[in-house]
Short mmCIF file of C-alpha atoms in Angstrom, two decimals:
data_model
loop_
_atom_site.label_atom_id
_atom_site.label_comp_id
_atom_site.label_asym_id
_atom_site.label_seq_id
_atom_site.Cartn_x
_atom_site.Cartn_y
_atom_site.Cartn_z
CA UNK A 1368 0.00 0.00 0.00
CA UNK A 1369 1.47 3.22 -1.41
CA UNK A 1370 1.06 6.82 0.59
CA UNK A 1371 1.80 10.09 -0.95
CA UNK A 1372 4.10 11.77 1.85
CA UNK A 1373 3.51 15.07 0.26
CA UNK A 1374 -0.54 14.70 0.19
CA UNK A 1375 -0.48 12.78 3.91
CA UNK A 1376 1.14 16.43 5.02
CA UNK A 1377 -1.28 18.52 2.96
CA UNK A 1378 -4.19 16.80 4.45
CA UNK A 1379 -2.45 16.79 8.09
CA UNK A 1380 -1.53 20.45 8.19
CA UNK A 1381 -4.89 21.34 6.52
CA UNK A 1382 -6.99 19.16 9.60
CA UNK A 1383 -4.77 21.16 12.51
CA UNK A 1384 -5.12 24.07 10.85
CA UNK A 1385 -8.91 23.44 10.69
CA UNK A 1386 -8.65 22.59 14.00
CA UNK A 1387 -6.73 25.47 15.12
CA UNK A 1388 -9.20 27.73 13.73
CA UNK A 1389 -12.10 26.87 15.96
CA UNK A 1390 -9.91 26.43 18.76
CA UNK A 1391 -7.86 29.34 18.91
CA UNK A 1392 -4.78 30.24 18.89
CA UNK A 1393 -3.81 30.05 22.46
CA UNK A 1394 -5.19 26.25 22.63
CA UNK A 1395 -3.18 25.15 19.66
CA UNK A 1396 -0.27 27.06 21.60
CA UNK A 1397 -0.20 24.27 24.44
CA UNK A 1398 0.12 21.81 22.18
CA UNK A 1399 2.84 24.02 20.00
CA UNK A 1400 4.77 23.98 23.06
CA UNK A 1401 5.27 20.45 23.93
CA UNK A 1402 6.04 19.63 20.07
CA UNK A 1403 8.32 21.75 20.36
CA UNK A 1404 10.14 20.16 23.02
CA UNK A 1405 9.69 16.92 21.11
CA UNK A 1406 11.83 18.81 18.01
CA UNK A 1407 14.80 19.68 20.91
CA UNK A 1408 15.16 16.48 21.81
CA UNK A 1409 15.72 14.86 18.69
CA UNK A 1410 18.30 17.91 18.65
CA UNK A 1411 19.58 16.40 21.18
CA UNK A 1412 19.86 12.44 21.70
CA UNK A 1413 21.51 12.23 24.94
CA UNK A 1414 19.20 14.66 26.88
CA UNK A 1415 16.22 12.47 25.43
CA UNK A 1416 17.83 8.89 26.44
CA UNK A 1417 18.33 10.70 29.98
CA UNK A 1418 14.93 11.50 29.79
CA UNK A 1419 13.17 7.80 28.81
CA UNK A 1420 15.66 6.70 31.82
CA UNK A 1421 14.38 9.00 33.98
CA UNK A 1422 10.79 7.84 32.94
CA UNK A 1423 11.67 4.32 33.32
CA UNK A 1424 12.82 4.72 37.25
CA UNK A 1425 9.27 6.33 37.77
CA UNK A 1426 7.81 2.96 36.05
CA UNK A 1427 9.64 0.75 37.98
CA UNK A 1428 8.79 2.30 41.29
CA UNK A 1429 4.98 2.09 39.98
CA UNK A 1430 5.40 -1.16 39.03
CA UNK A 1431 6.98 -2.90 42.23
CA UNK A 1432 3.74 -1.58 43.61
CA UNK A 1433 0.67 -1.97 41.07
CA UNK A 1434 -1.58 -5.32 42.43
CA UNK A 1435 -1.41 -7.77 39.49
CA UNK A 1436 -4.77 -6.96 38.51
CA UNK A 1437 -3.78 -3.84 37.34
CA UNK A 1438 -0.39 -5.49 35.19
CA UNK A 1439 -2.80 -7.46 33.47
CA UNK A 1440 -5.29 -4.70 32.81
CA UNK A 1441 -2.17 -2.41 31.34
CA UNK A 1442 -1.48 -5.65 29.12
CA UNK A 1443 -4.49 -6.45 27.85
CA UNK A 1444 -4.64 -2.77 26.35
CA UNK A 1445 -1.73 -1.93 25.34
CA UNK A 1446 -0.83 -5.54 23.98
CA UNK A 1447 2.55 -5.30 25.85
CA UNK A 1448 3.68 -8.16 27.51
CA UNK A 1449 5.70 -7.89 30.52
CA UNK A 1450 7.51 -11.06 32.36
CA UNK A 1451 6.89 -11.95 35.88
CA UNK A 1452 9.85 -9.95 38.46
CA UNK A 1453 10.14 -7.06 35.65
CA UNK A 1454 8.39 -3.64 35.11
CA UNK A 1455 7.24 -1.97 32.22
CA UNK A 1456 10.22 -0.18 30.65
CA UNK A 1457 10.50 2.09 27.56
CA UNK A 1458 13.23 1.86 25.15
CA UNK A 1459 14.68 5.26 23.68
CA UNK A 1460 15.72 3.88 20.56
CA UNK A 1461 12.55 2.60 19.19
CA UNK A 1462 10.53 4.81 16.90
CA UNK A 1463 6.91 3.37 18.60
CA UNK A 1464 8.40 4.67 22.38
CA UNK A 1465 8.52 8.68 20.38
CA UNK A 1466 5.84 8.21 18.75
CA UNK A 1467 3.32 6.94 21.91
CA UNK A 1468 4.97 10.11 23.49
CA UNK A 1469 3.76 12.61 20.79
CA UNK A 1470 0.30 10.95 20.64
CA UNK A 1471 0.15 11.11 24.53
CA UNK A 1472 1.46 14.73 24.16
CA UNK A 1473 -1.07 16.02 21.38
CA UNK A 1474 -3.72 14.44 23.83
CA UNK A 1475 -2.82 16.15 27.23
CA UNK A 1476 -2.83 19.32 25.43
CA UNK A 1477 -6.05 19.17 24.02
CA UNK A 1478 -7.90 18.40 27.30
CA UNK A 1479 -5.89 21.06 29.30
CA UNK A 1480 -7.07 23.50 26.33
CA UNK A 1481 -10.72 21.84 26.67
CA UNK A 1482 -10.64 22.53 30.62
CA UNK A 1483 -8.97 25.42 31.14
CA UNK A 1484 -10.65 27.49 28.18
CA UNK A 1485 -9.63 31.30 27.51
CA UNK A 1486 -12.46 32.94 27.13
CA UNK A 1487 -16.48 32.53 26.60
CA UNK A 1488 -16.03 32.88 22.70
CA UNK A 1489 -13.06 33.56 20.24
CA UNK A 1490 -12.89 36.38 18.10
CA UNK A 1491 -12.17 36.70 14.42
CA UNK A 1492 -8.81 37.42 15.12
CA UNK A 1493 -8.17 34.63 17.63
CA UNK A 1494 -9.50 32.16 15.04
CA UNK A 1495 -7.22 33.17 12.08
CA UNK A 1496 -4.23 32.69 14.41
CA UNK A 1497 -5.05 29.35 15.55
CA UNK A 1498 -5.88 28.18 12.15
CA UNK A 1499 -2.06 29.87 11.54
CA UNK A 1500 -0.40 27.90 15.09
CA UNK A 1501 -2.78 25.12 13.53
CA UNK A 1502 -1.14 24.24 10.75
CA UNK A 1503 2.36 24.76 12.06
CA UNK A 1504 1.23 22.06 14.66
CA UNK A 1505 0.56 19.96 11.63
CA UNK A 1506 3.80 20.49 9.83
CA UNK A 1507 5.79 19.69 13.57
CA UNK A 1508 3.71 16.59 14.15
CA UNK A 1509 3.96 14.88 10.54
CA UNK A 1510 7.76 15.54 10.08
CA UNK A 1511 8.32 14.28 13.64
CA UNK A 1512 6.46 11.26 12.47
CA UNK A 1513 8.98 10.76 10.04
CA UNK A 1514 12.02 11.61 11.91
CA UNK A 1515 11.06 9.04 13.80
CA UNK A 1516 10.47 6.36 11.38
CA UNK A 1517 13.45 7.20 10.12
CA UNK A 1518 15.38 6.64 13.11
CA UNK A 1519 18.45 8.43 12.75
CA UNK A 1520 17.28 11.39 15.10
CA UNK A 1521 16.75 9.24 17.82
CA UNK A 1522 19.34 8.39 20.82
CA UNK A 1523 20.57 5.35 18.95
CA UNK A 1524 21.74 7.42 15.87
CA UNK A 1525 20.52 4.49 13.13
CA UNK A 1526 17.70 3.53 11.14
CA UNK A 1527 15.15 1.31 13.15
CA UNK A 1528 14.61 -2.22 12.71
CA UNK A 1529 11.73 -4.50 12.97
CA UNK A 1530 9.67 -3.52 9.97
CA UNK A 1531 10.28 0.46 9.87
CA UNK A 1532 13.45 1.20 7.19
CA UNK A 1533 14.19 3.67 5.31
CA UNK A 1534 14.31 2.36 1.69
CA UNK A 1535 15.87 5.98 -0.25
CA UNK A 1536 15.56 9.92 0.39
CA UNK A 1537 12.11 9.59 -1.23
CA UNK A 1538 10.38 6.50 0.10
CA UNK A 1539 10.23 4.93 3.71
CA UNK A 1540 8.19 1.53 4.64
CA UNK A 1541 6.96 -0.15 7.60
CA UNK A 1542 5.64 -3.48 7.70
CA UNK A 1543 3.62 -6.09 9.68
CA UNK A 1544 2.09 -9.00 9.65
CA UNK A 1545 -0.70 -8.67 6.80
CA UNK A 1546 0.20 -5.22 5.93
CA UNK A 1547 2.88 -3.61 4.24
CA UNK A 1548 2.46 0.10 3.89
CA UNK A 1549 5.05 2.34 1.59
CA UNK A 1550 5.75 6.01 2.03
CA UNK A 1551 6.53 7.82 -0.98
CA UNK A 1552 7.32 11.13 -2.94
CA UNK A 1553 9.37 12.08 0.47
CA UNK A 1554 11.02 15.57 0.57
CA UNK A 1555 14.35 15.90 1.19
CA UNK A 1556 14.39 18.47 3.28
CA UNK A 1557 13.18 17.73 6.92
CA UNK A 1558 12.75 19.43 10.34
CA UNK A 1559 16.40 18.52 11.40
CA UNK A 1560 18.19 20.54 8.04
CA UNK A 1561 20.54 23.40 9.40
CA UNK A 1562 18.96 26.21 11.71
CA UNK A 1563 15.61 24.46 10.94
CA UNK A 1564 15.16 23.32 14.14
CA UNK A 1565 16.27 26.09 16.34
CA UNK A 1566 14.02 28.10 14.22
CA UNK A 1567 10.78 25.83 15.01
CA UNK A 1568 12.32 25.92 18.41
CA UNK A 1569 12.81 29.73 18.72
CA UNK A 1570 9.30 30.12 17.15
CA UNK A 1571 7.41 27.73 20.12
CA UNK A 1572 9.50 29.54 22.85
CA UNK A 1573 7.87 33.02 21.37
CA UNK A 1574 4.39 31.30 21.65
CA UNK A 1575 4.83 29.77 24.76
CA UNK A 1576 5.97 33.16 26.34
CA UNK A 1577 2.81 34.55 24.66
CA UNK A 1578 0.57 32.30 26.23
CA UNK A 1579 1.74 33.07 29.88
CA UNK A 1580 2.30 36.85 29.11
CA UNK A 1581 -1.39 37.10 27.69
CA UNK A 1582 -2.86 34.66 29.95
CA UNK A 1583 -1.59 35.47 33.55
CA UNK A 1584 -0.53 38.42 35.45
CA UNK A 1585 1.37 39.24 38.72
CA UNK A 1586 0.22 41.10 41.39
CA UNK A 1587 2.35 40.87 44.20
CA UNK A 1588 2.64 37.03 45.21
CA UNK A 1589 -0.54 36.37 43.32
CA UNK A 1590 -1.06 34.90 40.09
CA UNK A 1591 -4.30 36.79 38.17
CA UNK A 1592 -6.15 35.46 35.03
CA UNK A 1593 -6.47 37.42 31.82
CA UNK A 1594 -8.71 37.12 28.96
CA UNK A 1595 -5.95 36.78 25.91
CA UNK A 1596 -6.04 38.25 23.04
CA UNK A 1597 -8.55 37.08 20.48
CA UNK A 1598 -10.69 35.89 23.07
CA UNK A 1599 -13.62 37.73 24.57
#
């Protein structure tokens, strides 16, 4: 099965940008944020293996104490199988540990923008810029997706195995049992190019200090709420 890279990130950047539009811009901002930090640590492989270890000392605390009820509930839906005496444990190489990450990421943000809304209604201007933050969000997220089906952004510095290679500069696969899908018509230029990424980085640091500038204020030892811009 054959997919058009160039079309997939048309129709992915034209959904968040969609989605940006009714949201806002200071919504899609949260989630600009964190993909941001996503970019920065393929920018930097060590930080992100101390990270996953970091992560993995946290599971294995939580796991010496979850009842076994609750192992086999986690493996039942997540399809992960994890021998007797061992906790659950991710591994900083594979392109499946990043990619659960972003997917958890993308999801965190959008309830924290669903329950801590803005404002009662957005205004013109608040919807143009968060069909704008939108579709950057789409641009981060699909060439992430990439750089980490690719592999050679992540902590172990080579292309992936078990089913996900890269095959040229213009196509990448991944297979599985049944299905065998085939990326193609791939750019060559991606997120990790030169300056790119400090750019995408500079560029979320900008919007993040927008949304606590226009969100909160200080007044004294107490933190206020503001209505921000675009919002009413």
């Amino acid at each position: 099965m054959g997919i058009n890279w160039v079309v997939l990130t048309y129709f992915v950047v034209g959904v968040f940008a969609l989605s940006g539009f009714y949201r806002g811009w200071w919504k899609e901002g949260l989630t600009t944020s964190l993909l941001v930090l996503l970019v920065f640590l393929l920018q930097q492989p060590t930080i992100a293996a101390s990270l996953i270890a970091l992560l993995n000392v946290v599971f294995d605390y939580i796991w010496s104490f979850s009842p076994d009820f609750f192992r086999s509930v986690f493996n039942g839906i997540f399809a992960i199988t994890v021998a007797d005496g061992q906790s659950f444990q991710l591994d900083a190489n594979s392109p499946g540990t990043w990619l659960m990450i972003m997917l958890f990421l993308v999801l965190v943000t959008t309830m924290m923008g669903r329950y801590n809304s803005p404002g009662n209604a957005i205004q013109p201007m608040g919807s143009a810029l968060g069909g704008l933050v939108g579709g950057l969000n789409g641009f981060i997220l699909i060439n992430l997706m990439r750089e980490y089906l690719d592999g050679r952004g992540l902590p172990g510095g080579v292309s992936p195995t078990g089913g996900i290679s890269l095959a040229s500069n213009s196509a990448v696969g991944m297979a599985s049992p049944g299905v065998a899908l085939q990326a193609t018509n791939l750019p060559r230029f991606t997120i990790l190019d030169g300056w790119t990424p400090w750019m995408i980085i500079i560029i979320g640091l900008l919007i993040l200090f927008s949304l606590l500038r226009t969100r909160y204020s200080l007044q004294g030892l107490k933190v206020n709420r503001k209505v921000p811009y675009g919002y009413k």
